[in-house]
mmCIF file of C-alpha atoms in Angstrom:
data_model
loop_
_atom_site.group_PDB
_atom_site.id
_atom_site.type_symbol
_atom_site.label_atom_id
_atom_site.label_comp_id
_atom_site.label_asym_id
_atom_site.label_seq_id
_atom_site.Cartn_x
_atom_site.Cartn_y
_atom_site.Cartn_z
ATOM 1 C CA MET H 22 0.000 0.000 0.000
ATOM 2 C CA LYS H 23 1.497 3.355 -1.042
ATOM 3 C CA ASN H 24 1.642 6.481 1.115
ATOM 4 C CA GLU H 25 -0.849 8.154 -1.204
ATOM 5 C CA ASP H 26 -3.373 5.528 -0.110
ATOM 6 C CA ILE H 27 -3.256 6.940 3.409
ATOM 7 C CA CYS H 28 -5.490 9.883 4.170
ATOM 8 C CA SER H 29 -5.439 12.240 7.129
ATOM 9 C CA SER H 30 -7.575 15.033 8.447
ATOM 10 C CA GLU H 31 -7.442 17.526 11.270
ATOM 11 C CA THR H 32 -10.174 17.136 13.840
ATOM 12 C CA VAL H 33 -12.367 19.462 15.826
ATOM 13 C CA ALA H 34 -10.853 17.870 18.914
ATOM 14 C CA GLY H 35 -7.344 18.807 17.814
ATOM 15 C CA GLY H 36 -4.744 16.444 16.437
ATOM 16 C CA GLU H 37 -5.004 14.401 13.288
ATOM 17 C CA ASN H 38 -6.894 11.324 12.173
ATOM 18 C CA VAL H 39 -5.045 8.884 9.930
ATOM 19 C CA PHE H 40 -6.966 6.312 7.895
ATOM 20 C CA SER H 41 -7.173 4.451 4.605
ATOM 21 C CA CYS H 42 -8.284 6.455 1.585
ATOM 22 C CA ASP H 43 -10.461 3.525 0.537
ATOM 23 C CA ALA H 44 -14.047 4.315 1.541
ATOM 24 C CA SER H 45 -14.870 0.666 2.240
ATOM 25 C CA ASP H 46 -11.854 0.398 4.549
ATOM 26 C CA VAL H 47 -12.902 3.502 6.454
ATOM 27 C CA SER H 48 -16.430 2.203 6.955
ATOM 28 C CA SER H 49 -15.204 -1.143 8.304
ATOM 29 C CA ALA H 50 -12.400 0.232 10.510
ATOM 30 C CA ASP H 51 -13.932 0.086 13.979
ATOM 31 C CA HIS H 52 -10.778 0.076 16.143
ATOM 32 C CA LEU H 53 -9.653 3.487 17.374
ATOM 33 C CA VAL H 54 -5.903 3.723 18.060
ATOM 34 C CA VAL H 55 -5.014 6.814 20.095
ATOM 35 C CA MET H 56 -1.366 7.865 19.873
ATOM 36 C CA VAL H 57 -0.050 10.141 22.617
ATOM 37 C CA ASN H 58 3.183 12.173 22.500
ATOM 38 C CA GLY H 59 5.654 12.710 25.320
ATOM 39 C CA ILE H 60 6.986 15.820 27.037
ATOM 40 C CA LEU H 61 7.555 18.816 24.728
ATOM 41 C CA GLY H 62 6.330 16.654 21.840
ATOM 42 C CA SER H 63 3.455 16.876 19.383
ATOM 43 C CA SER H 64 1.251 14.707 17.211
ATOM 44 C CA ALA H 65 3.950 14.839 14.500
ATOM 45 C CA ASP H 66 6.054 12.494 16.632
ATOM 46 C CA TRP H 67 3.737 9.611 15.746
ATOM 47 C CA LYS H 68 3.377 10.382 12.020
ATOM 48 C CA PHE H 69 5.426 7.425 10.772
ATOM 49 C CA ALA H 70 3.923 4.926 13.230
ATOM 50 C CA ALA H 71 0.368 6.016 12.437
ATOM 51 C CA GLU H 72 0.984 5.521 8.722
ATOM 52 C CA GLN H 73 2.484 2.083 9.335
ATOM 53 C CA PHE H 74 -0.555 0.996 11.344
ATOM 54 C CA VAL H 75 -2.931 2.077 8.584
ATOM 55 C CA LYS H 76 -0.782 0.500 5.859
ATOM 56 C CA SER H 77 -0.795 -2.837 7.675
ATOM 57 C CA LEU H 78 -4.396 -2.762 8.944
ATOM 58 C CA PRO H 79 -6.293 -0.466 6.541
ATOM 59 C CA ASP H 80 -9.739 -1.957 7.109
ATOM 60 C CA ARG H 81 -9.299 -2.482 10.847
ATOM 61 C CA VAL H 82 -7.854 0.636 12.487
ATOM 62 C CA PHE H 83 -8.617 4.328 12.607
ATOM 63 C CA VAL H 84 -5.680 6.202 14.136
ATOM 64 C CA HIS H 85 -5.884 9.457 16.045
ATOM 65 C CA ARG H 86 -2.653 11.348 16.739
ATOM 66 C CA SER H 87 -3.416 13.402 19.824
ATOM 67 C CA GLU H 88 -2.555 17.087 19.787
ATOM 68 C CA ARG H 89 -4.396 18.400 22.850
ATOM 69 C CA ASN H 90 -1.140 18.271 24.869
ATOM 70 C CA ALA H 91 1.750 19.615 22.817
ATOM 71 C CA ALA H 92 4.951 21.590 23.402
ATOM 72 C CA SER H 93 4.762 23.680 26.606
ATOM 73 C CA GLN H 94 1.311 22.266 27.438
ATOM 74 C CA THR H 95 3.080 19.042 28.419
ATOM 75 C CA LEU H 96 4.465 20.876 31.466
ATOM 76 C CA ASP H 97 1.008 21.456 32.974
ATOM 77 C CA GLY H 98 0.902 18.197 34.910
ATOM 78 C CA VAL H 99 -0.134 14.596 34.262
ATOM 79 C CA ASP H 100 -3.640 15.185 35.636
ATOM 80 C CA VAL H 101 -4.339 18.326 33.613
ATOM 81 C CA MET H 102 -3.059 16.637 30.456
ATOM 82 C CA GLY H 103 -5.078 13.520 31.279
ATOM 83 C CA GLU H 104 -8.265 15.557 31.538
ATOM 84 C CA ARG H 105 -7.557 17.174 28.168
ATOM 85 C CA LEU H 106 -6.804 13.828 26.527
ATOM 86 C CA SER H 107 -9.965 12.220 27.866
ATOM 87 C CA GLN H 108 -12.079 15.024 26.403
ATOM 88 C CA GLU H 109 -10.221 14.810 23.091
ATOM 89 C CA VAL H 110 -10.866 11.069 22.867
ATOM 90 C CA LEU H 111 -14.579 11.525 23.590
ATOM 91 C CA GLU H 112 -14.826 14.104 20.819
ATOM 92 C CA VAL H 113 -13.098 11.782 18.333
ATOM 93 C CA ILE H 114 -15.463 8.950 19.270
ATOM 94 C CA LYS H 115 -18.438 11.268 18.811
ATOM 95 C CA GLU H 116 -17.231 12.194 15.311
ATOM 96 C CA LYS H 117 -16.964 8.536 14.223
ATOM 97 C CA PRO H 118 -19.921 6.600 15.663
ATOM 98 C CA ASN H 119 -19.051 3.220 14.102
ATOM 99 C CA LEU H 120 -16.072 2.730 16.430
ATOM 100 C CA ARG H 121 -16.306 -0.325 18.686
ATOM 101 C CA LYS H 122 -12.810 -0.851 20.154
ATOM 102 C CA ILE H 123 -10.064 1.338 21.534
ATOM 103 C CA SER H 124 -6.307 1.053 22.068
ATOM 104 C CA PHE H 125 -3.617 3.481 23.223
ATOM 105 C CA VAL H 126 -0.007 3.818 22.069
ATOM 106 C CA ALA H 127 1.845 6.386 24.167
ATOM 107 C CA HIS H 128 5.403 7.678 24.383
ATOM 108 C CA SER H 129 7.291 8.712 27.523
ATOM 109 C CA VAL H 130 5.216 10.933 29.854
ATOM 110 C CA GLY H 131 2.350 10.370 27.427
ATOM 111 C CA GLY H 132 2.013 6.888 28.896
ATOM 112 C CA LEU H 133 1.224 8.383 32.312
ATOM 113 C CA VAL H 134 -1.177 10.857 30.697
ATOM 114 C CA ALA H 135 -2.936 7.978 28.943
ATOM 115 C CA ARG H 136 -3.181 6.051 32.236
ATOM 116 C CA TYR H 137 -4.855 9.078 33.807
ATOM 117 C CA ALA H 138 -7.181 9.587 30.832
ATOM 118 C CA ILE H 139 -8.447 5.995 30.788
ATOM 119 C CA GLY H 140 -9.233 6.355 34.475
ATOM 120 C CA ARG H 141 -11.525 9.207 33.518
ATOM 121 C CA LEU H 142 -13.002 7.409 30.504
ATOM 122 C CA TYR H 143 -13.679 4.128 32.320
ATOM 123 C CA LYS H 144 -17.258 2.936 32.674
ATOM 124 C CA PRO H 145 -17.791 -0.044 35.029
ATOM 125 C CA PRO H 146 -19.676 -3.138 33.852
ATOM 126 C CA SER H 147 -23.438 -2.979 34.165
ATOM 127 C CA VAL H 148 -24.588 -3.819 37.681
ATOM 128 C CA ASN H 149 -27.812 -5.267 36.307
ATOM 129 C CA SER H 150 -26.601 -8.880 36.284
ATOM 130 C CA GLY H 151 -30.131 -10.213 36.023
ATOM 131 C CA ASP H 152 -30.414 -9.358 32.336
ATOM 132 C CA LEU H 153 -28.134 -11.765 30.474
ATOM 133 C CA SER H 154 -29.695 -11.425 27.026
ATOM 134 C CA VAL H 155 -27.333 -11.377 24.064
ATOM 135 C CA GLU H 156 -28.183 -7.800 23.147
ATOM 136 C CA ASN H 157 -27.120 -6.657 26.611
ATOM 137 C CA CYS H 158 -23.819 -8.563 26.726
ATOM 138 C CA GLU H 159 -21.845 -5.450 25.805
ATOM 139 C CA ASP H 160 -23.444 -3.543 28.670
ATOM 140 C CA ALA H 161 -22.065 -6.164 31.049
ATOM 141 C CA LYS H 162 -18.471 -5.288 30.109
ATOM 142 C CA ALA H 163 -16.311 -2.423 31.232
ATOM 143 C CA THR H 164 -15.654 0.190 28.534
ATOM 144 C CA ILE H 165 -13.326 3.100 27.867
ATOM 145 C CA GLY H 166 -15.295 5.979 26.427
ATOM 146 C CA GLY H 167 -18.012 3.479 25.558
ATOM 147 C CA LEU H 168 -15.582 1.326 23.536
ATOM 148 C CA VAL H 169 -14.088 -2.084 24.286
ATOM 149 C CA PRO H 170 -10.515 -1.672 25.619
ATOM 150 C CA ILE H 171 -7.982 -3.841 23.769
ATOM 151 C CA ASN H 172 -4.301 -2.734 23.788
ATOM 152 C CA PHE H 173 -2.593 -0.336 26.200
ATOM 153 C CA ILE H 174 0.971 0.182 24.934
ATOM 154 C CA THR H 175 3.635 2.458 26.369
ATOM 155 C CA VAL H 176 7.021 3.315 24.908
ATOM 156 C CA ALA H 177 9.807 4.506 27.246
ATOM 157 C CA THR H 178 7.299 5.625 29.880
ATOM 158 C CA PRO H 179 8.475 6.413 33.453
ATOM 159 C CA HIS H 180 5.800 4.331 35.187
ATOM 160 C CA LEU H 181 7.738 4.369 38.471
ATOM 161 C CA GLY H 182 8.496 8.059 38.224
ATOM 162 C CA SER H 183 11.943 9.591 37.807
ATOM 163 C CA ARG H 184 13.006 9.901 41.419
ATOM 164 C CA GLY H 185 14.929 6.674 42.061
ATOM 165 C CA ASN H 186 18.586 5.907 41.500
ATOM 166 C CA LYS H 187 19.478 5.920 37.779
ATOM 167 C CA GLN H 188 15.849 6.496 36.778
ATOM 168 C CA VAL H 189 17.092 9.583 34.907
ATOM 169 C CA PRO H 190 20.259 8.174 33.311
ATOM 170 C CA PHE H 191 21.852 11.494 32.322
ATOM 171 C CA LEU H 192 22.367 12.168 36.057
ATOM 172 C CA PHE H 193 24.829 9.248 35.939
ATOM 173 C CA GLY H 194 23.525 7.683 39.162
ATOM 174 C CA VAL H 195 25.302 10.366 41.220
ATOM 175 C CA SER H 196 23.370 10.673 44.468
ATOM 176 C CA ALA H 197 24.054 14.386 44.914
ATOM 177 C CA LEU H 198 22.794 15.187 41.414
ATOM 178 C CA GLU H 199 19.676 13.032 41.867
ATOM 179 C CA LYS H 200 18.859 14.726 45.186
ATOM 180 C CA THR H 201 19.351 18.152 43.638
ATOM 181 C CA ALA H 202 17.097 17.221 40.721
ATOM 182 C CA VAL H 203 14.276 16.428 43.148
ATOM 183 C CA LEU H 204 14.554 19.963 44.545
ATOM 184 C CA VAL H 205 14.820 21.924 41.296
ATOM 185 C CA ILE H 206 12.983 19.851 38.663
ATOM 186 C CA HIS H 207 9.792 21.919 38.991
ATOM 187 C CA TRP H 208 11.726 24.992 37.823
ATOM 188 C CA ILE H 209 12.307 23.278 34.480
ATOM 189 C CA PHE H 210 9.349 20.951 33.957
ATOM 190 C CA ARG H 211 6.888 22.734 36.243
ATOM 191 C CA ARG H 212 3.942 20.680 37.489
ATOM 192 C CA THR H 213 4.789 17.686 35.329
ATOM 193 C CA GLY H 214 8.231 17.627 36.962
ATOM 194 C CA ARG H 215 6.623 17.467 40.409
ATOM 195 C CA HIS H 216 4.527 14.491 39.326
ATOM 196 C CA LEU H 217 7.512 12.667 37.841
ATOM 197 C CA PHE H 218 9.649 13.171 40.960
ATOM 198 C CA LEU H 219 6.709 12.539 43.314
ATOM 199 C CA THR H 220 7.069 15.877 45.093
ATOM 200 C CA ASP H 221 3.475 16.972 44.514
ATOM 201 C CA ASN H 222 1.146 17.095 47.519
ATOM 202 C CA ASP H 223 -1.983 18.802 46.263
ATOM 203 C CA GLU H 224 -4.265 19.526 49.217
ATOM 204 C CA GLY H 225 -2.178 17.186 51.362
ATOM 205 C CA LYS H 226 -2.870 14.208 49.072
ATOM 206 C CA PRO H 227 -0.252 11.543 48.291
ATOM 207 C CA PRO H 228 1.741 12.016 45.050
ATOM 208 C CA LEU H 229 -0.364 11.511 41.936
ATOM 209 C CA LEU H 230 1.577 8.450 40.714
ATOM 210 C CA LYS H 231 0.811 6.725 44.030
ATOM 211 C CA ARG H 232 -2.879 7.664 43.797
ATOM 212 C CA MET H 233 -2.960 6.170 40.309
ATOM 213 C CA LEU H 234 -2.303 2.731 41.833
ATOM 214 C CA GLU H 235 -5.923 2.611 42.986
ATOM 215 C CA ASP H 236 -9.331 3.797 41.898
ATOM 216 C CA ASP H 237 -9.483 7.324 43.279
ATOM 217 C CA GLY H 238 -12.905 8.918 43.540
ATOM 218 C CA ASP H 239 -14.370 9.171 40.049
ATOM 219 C CA CYS H 240 -11.030 8.221 38.459
ATOM 220 C CA TYR H 241 -10.904 4.444 38.010
ATOM 221 C CA PHE H 242 -7.174 4.232 37.371
ATOM 222 C CA MET H 243 -6.520 0.558 38.107
ATOM 223 C CA SER H 244 -9.920 -0.741 37.021
ATOM 224 C CA ALA H 245 -9.368 0.969 33.671
ATOM 225 C CA LEU H 246 -5.867 -0.446 33.261
ATOM 226 C CA ARG H 247 -7.097 -3.907 34.223
ATOM 227 C CA SER H 248 -9.952 -3.727 31.686
ATOM 228 C CA PHE H 249 -7.595 -3.790 28.682
ATOM 229 C CA HIS H 250 -7.088 -7.124 26.968
ATOM 230 C CA ARG H 251 -3.334 -6.581 27.073
ATOM 231 C CA ARG H 252 -0.845 -4.108 28.528
ATOM 232 C CA VAL H 253 2.608 -3.724 26.974
ATOM 233 C CA THR H 254 5.785 -1.831 27.865
ATOM 234 C CA TYR H 255 8.550 -1.147 25.352
ATOM 235 C CA ALA H 256 11.683 -0.144 27.258
ATOM 236 C CA ASN H 257 15.229 0.820 26.299
ATOM 237 C CA VAL H 258 17.888 -1.284 28.017
ATOM 238 C CA GLY H 259 20.459 1.482 27.525
ATOM 239 C CA TYR H 260 21.311 4.794 25.851
ATOM 240 C CA ASP H 261 17.980 6.264 26.932
ATOM 241 C CA HIS H 262 19.262 9.290 28.835
ATOM 242 C CA ILE H 263 15.795 10.471 29.868
ATOM 243 C CA VAL H 264 13.969 7.391 31.188
ATOM 244 C CA GLY H 265 15.701 4.521 32.961
ATOM 245 C CA TRP H 266 15.203 0.838 32.162
ATOM 246 C CA ARG H 267 13.581 -0.058 35.513
ATOM 247 C CA THR H 268 10.929 2.631 35.431
ATOM 248 C CA SER H 269 10.001 2.071 31.773
ATOM 249 C CA SER H 270 9.738 -1.716 32.164
ATOM 250 C CA ILE H 271 8.125 -1.712 35.649
ATOM 251 C CA ARG H 272 10.812 -3.857 37.261
ATOM 252 C CA ARG H 273 12.935 -3.956 40.370
ATOM 253 C CA ASN H 274 16.675 -3.777 39.851
ATOM 254 C CA ILE H 275 17.073 -7.504 40.587
ATOM 255 C CA GLU H 276 14.422 -8.304 37.959
ATOM 256 C CA LEU H 277 16.212 -6.680 35.026
ATOM 257 C CA PRO H 278 16.980 -9.559 32.640
ATOM 258 C CA LYS H 279 20.251 -10.441 31.006
ATOM 259 C CA TRP H 280 19.943 -9.802 27.320
ATOM 260 C CA GLU H 281 21.915 -10.595 24.211
ATOM 261 C CA ASP H 282 22.100 -9.062 20.751
ATOM 262 C CA SER H 283 19.033 -9.939 18.723
ATOM 263 C CA VAL H 284 19.378 -12.593 16.039
ATOM 264 C CA ASN H 285 15.920 -11.864 14.661
ATOM 265 C CA GLU H 286 16.319 -10.135 11.299
ATOM 266 C CA LYS H 287 12.739 -8.864 11.383
ATOM 267 C CA TYR H 288 13.118 -7.198 14.791
ATOM 268 C CA PRO H 289 16.873 -6.509 15.133
ATOM 269 C CA HIS H 290 16.500 -4.059 18.010
ATOM 270 C CA ILE H 291 14.294 -6.217 20.235
ATOM 271 C CA VAL H 292 16.560 -8.110 22.602
ATOM 272 C CA TYR H 293 14.238 -9.592 25.238
ATOM 273 C CA GLU H 294 10.541 -10.341 25.721
ATOM 274 C CA GLU H 295 8.572 -11.712 28.627
ATOM 275 C CA ARG H 296 5.001 -12.039 29.800
ATOM 276 C CA CYS H 297 4.491 -11.171 33.450
ATOM 277 C CA LYS H 298 1.376 -12.503 35.137
ATOM 278 C CA ALA H 299 -0.560 -10.385 37.597
ATOM 279 C CA CYS H 300 0.824 -10.653 41.132
ATOM 280 C CA ASP H 301 -1.618 -9.529 43.785
ATOM 281 C CA PHE H 302 0.662 -9.714 46.795
ATOM 282 C CA GLU H 303 1.748 -7.748 49.800
ATOM 283 C CA GLN H 304 5.078 -5.949 49.615
ATOM 284 C CA ASP H 305 7.948 -8.370 50.180
ATOM 285 C CA SER H 306 10.361 -6.801 52.664
ATOM 286 C CA THR H 307 13.161 -9.037 51.381
ATOM 287 C CA VAL H 308 13.078 -7.301 48.011
ATOM 288 C CA VAL H 309 14.040 -3.864 49.245
ATOM 289 C CA ASP H 310 16.022 -2.553 52.198
ATOM 290 C CA ASN H 311 13.588 0.254 52.905
ATOM 291 C CA PRO H 312 9.982 -1.023 53.203
ATOM 292 C CA ASP H 313 8.743 2.544 52.729
ATOM 293 C CA ASP H 314 10.498 2.914 49.392
ATOM 294 C CA VAL H 315 8.037 4.535 47.003
ATOM 295 C CA GLU H 316 9.506 2.791 43.972
ATOM 296 C CA GLU H 317 8.748 -0.594 45.527
ATOM 297 C CA GLU H 318 5.198 0.545 46.211
ATOM 298 C CA LEU H 319 4.758 1.547 42.572
ATOM 299 C CA VAL H 320 6.214 -1.718 41.239
ATOM 300 C CA THR H 321 4.008 -3.765 43.545
ATOM 301 C CA GLY H 322 0.894 -1.780 42.670
ATOM 302 C CA LEU H 323 1.364 -1.919 38.907
ATOM 303 C CA SER H 324 2.242 -5.627 39.052
ATOM 304 C CA ARG H 325 -1.313 -6.390 40.139
ATOM 305 C CA VAL H 326 -2.125 -6.512 36.431
ATOM 306 C CA SER H 327 -0.314 -8.580 33.816
ATOM 307 C CA TRP H 328 2.189 -6.971 31.450
ATOM 308 C CA GLU H 329 3.985 -7.936 28.284
ATOM 309 C CA LYS H 330 7.484 -6.486 28.533
ATOM 310 C CA VAL H 331 9.534 -5.859 25.413
ATOM 311 C CA ASP H 332 13.133 -4.728 25.871
ATOM 312 C CA VAL H 333 14.831 -2.774 23.111
ATOM 313 C CA SER H 334 18.480 -1.964 22.445
ATOM 314 C CA PHE H 335 19.904 0.542 19.969
ATOM 315 C CA HIS H 336 23.475 0.086 21.210
ATOM 316 C CA ASN H 337 24.700 -0.843 17.703
ATOM 317 C CA SER H 338 22.653 1.859 16.005
ATOM 318 C CA ARG H 339 23.964 5.120 14.610
ATOM 319 C CA SER H 340 21.116 6.809 16.487
ATOM 320 C CA ARG H 341 21.770 5.115 19.831
ATOM 321 C CA PHE H 342 22.347 8.378 21.721
ATOM 322 C CA ALA H 343 18.810 9.429 20.818
ATOM 323 C CA ALA H 344 17.319 6.111 21.911
ATOM 324 C CA HIS H 345 14.555 7.759 23.927
ATOM 325 C CA SER H 346 12.952 9.163 20.768
ATOM 326 C CA VAL H 347 14.322 6.720 18.171
ATOM 327 C CA ILE H 348 12.081 3.991 19.568
ATOM 328 C CA GLN H 349 9.151 6.175 18.540
ATOM 329 C CA VAL H 350 10.327 6.707 14.941
ATOM 330 C CA LYS H 351 9.565 10.327 14.190
ATOM 331 C CA ASN H 352 10.435 10.518 10.524
ATOM 332 C CA HIS H 353 11.219 7.587 8.294
ATOM 333 C CA ASN H 354 13.065 9.879 5.887
ATOM 334 C CA LEU H 355 15.577 10.778 8.599
ATOM 335 C CA HIS H 356 16.058 7.352 10.160
ATOM 336 C CA THR H 357 14.449 3.938 10.280
ATOM 337 C CA ASP H 358 16.295 2.533 13.272
ATOM 338 C CA GLY H 359 13.091 2.071 15.233
ATOM 339 C CA ALA H 360 10.910 0.846 12.373
ATOM 340 C CA ASP H 361 11.253 -2.776 13.486
ATOM 341 C CA VAL H 362 9.884 -1.842 16.909
ATOM 342 C CA ILE H 363 6.801 -0.328 15.304
ATOM 343 C CA GLN H 364 6.442 -3.426 13.127
ATOM 344 C CA HIS H 365 6.681 -5.648 16.212
ATOM 345 C CA MET H 366 3.948 -3.525 17.804
ATOM 346 C CA ILE H 367 1.714 -3.979 14.777
ATOM 347 C CA ASP H 368 2.404 -7.701 14.365
ATOM 348 C CA HIS H 369 1.418 -8.354 17.994
ATOM 349 C CA PHE H 370 -1.497 -5.912 18.054
ATOM 350 C CA CYS H 371 -4.762 -7.482 19.164
ATOM 351 C CA LEU H 372 -7.734 -6.592 17.031
#
């Protein structure tokens, strides 16, 4: 399928829809794929990936590249951005009423924004269990914006925040630098920085990332995450100077796997994959020296749902020093180092 067979249009909600130019494909495509950019990014960051999804699945997916949180707006905080994204998604759904399913593909901080947004968009299963007729089966399932949740995919997302040792690699693991970053990060990244370093305490509440481990008021954070058919993390094992391997793959330090150079010609940059079952357990004090460690609390909380973890390495790539954004593939004319990661995403995408 040629690029000219891919159409796009700006939306009232902001951002851009990407879809097949074939009218029959558009009418049958009932799976909304929402792509969310990271900090200081824009919808353009997902241009190549969106086109690849439509090329591969022209009659199945309708892609929306979110634009509601772009550039300096990404400094407004995970919650503010999450509210904006949830409204944007509802407006897209309203514009295309034949949609039945929904998936998210989010980069960096966008993964946290998407987690917040789905908490807002979540609708619990119908409590009327007495009516089991076929026509009411859909009402008995949880939905996201009224659609069936399928894939929740994050790419280099700091799920455990950025506060722990080596969670921001460009600080080189130097304790003094990491402690200083906690104190000054809000000067650079404003409210979003507070959320990432867990220094926010709005109205005396716990940090937002900790609150997102539970359903909180009318935000069903964990119920929404659990409702997806699959949850996937793509994480850089090295050369990502912005987001560390542990936080992007939701692992403890002792759980980081040993990896070897890929021998798979189709996915040369994917070096390790594993499926982690949900573990609903109390914190194990043998895992961490400090039982109050917030990182351990976040790992334990997020491990209550299953995850597919895909580890990526660009250490032999000419673009390895830009690994944080290369994995996203911004422009196929500039580089294709991350194209195999996008292809892996598409090949394993549940429809």
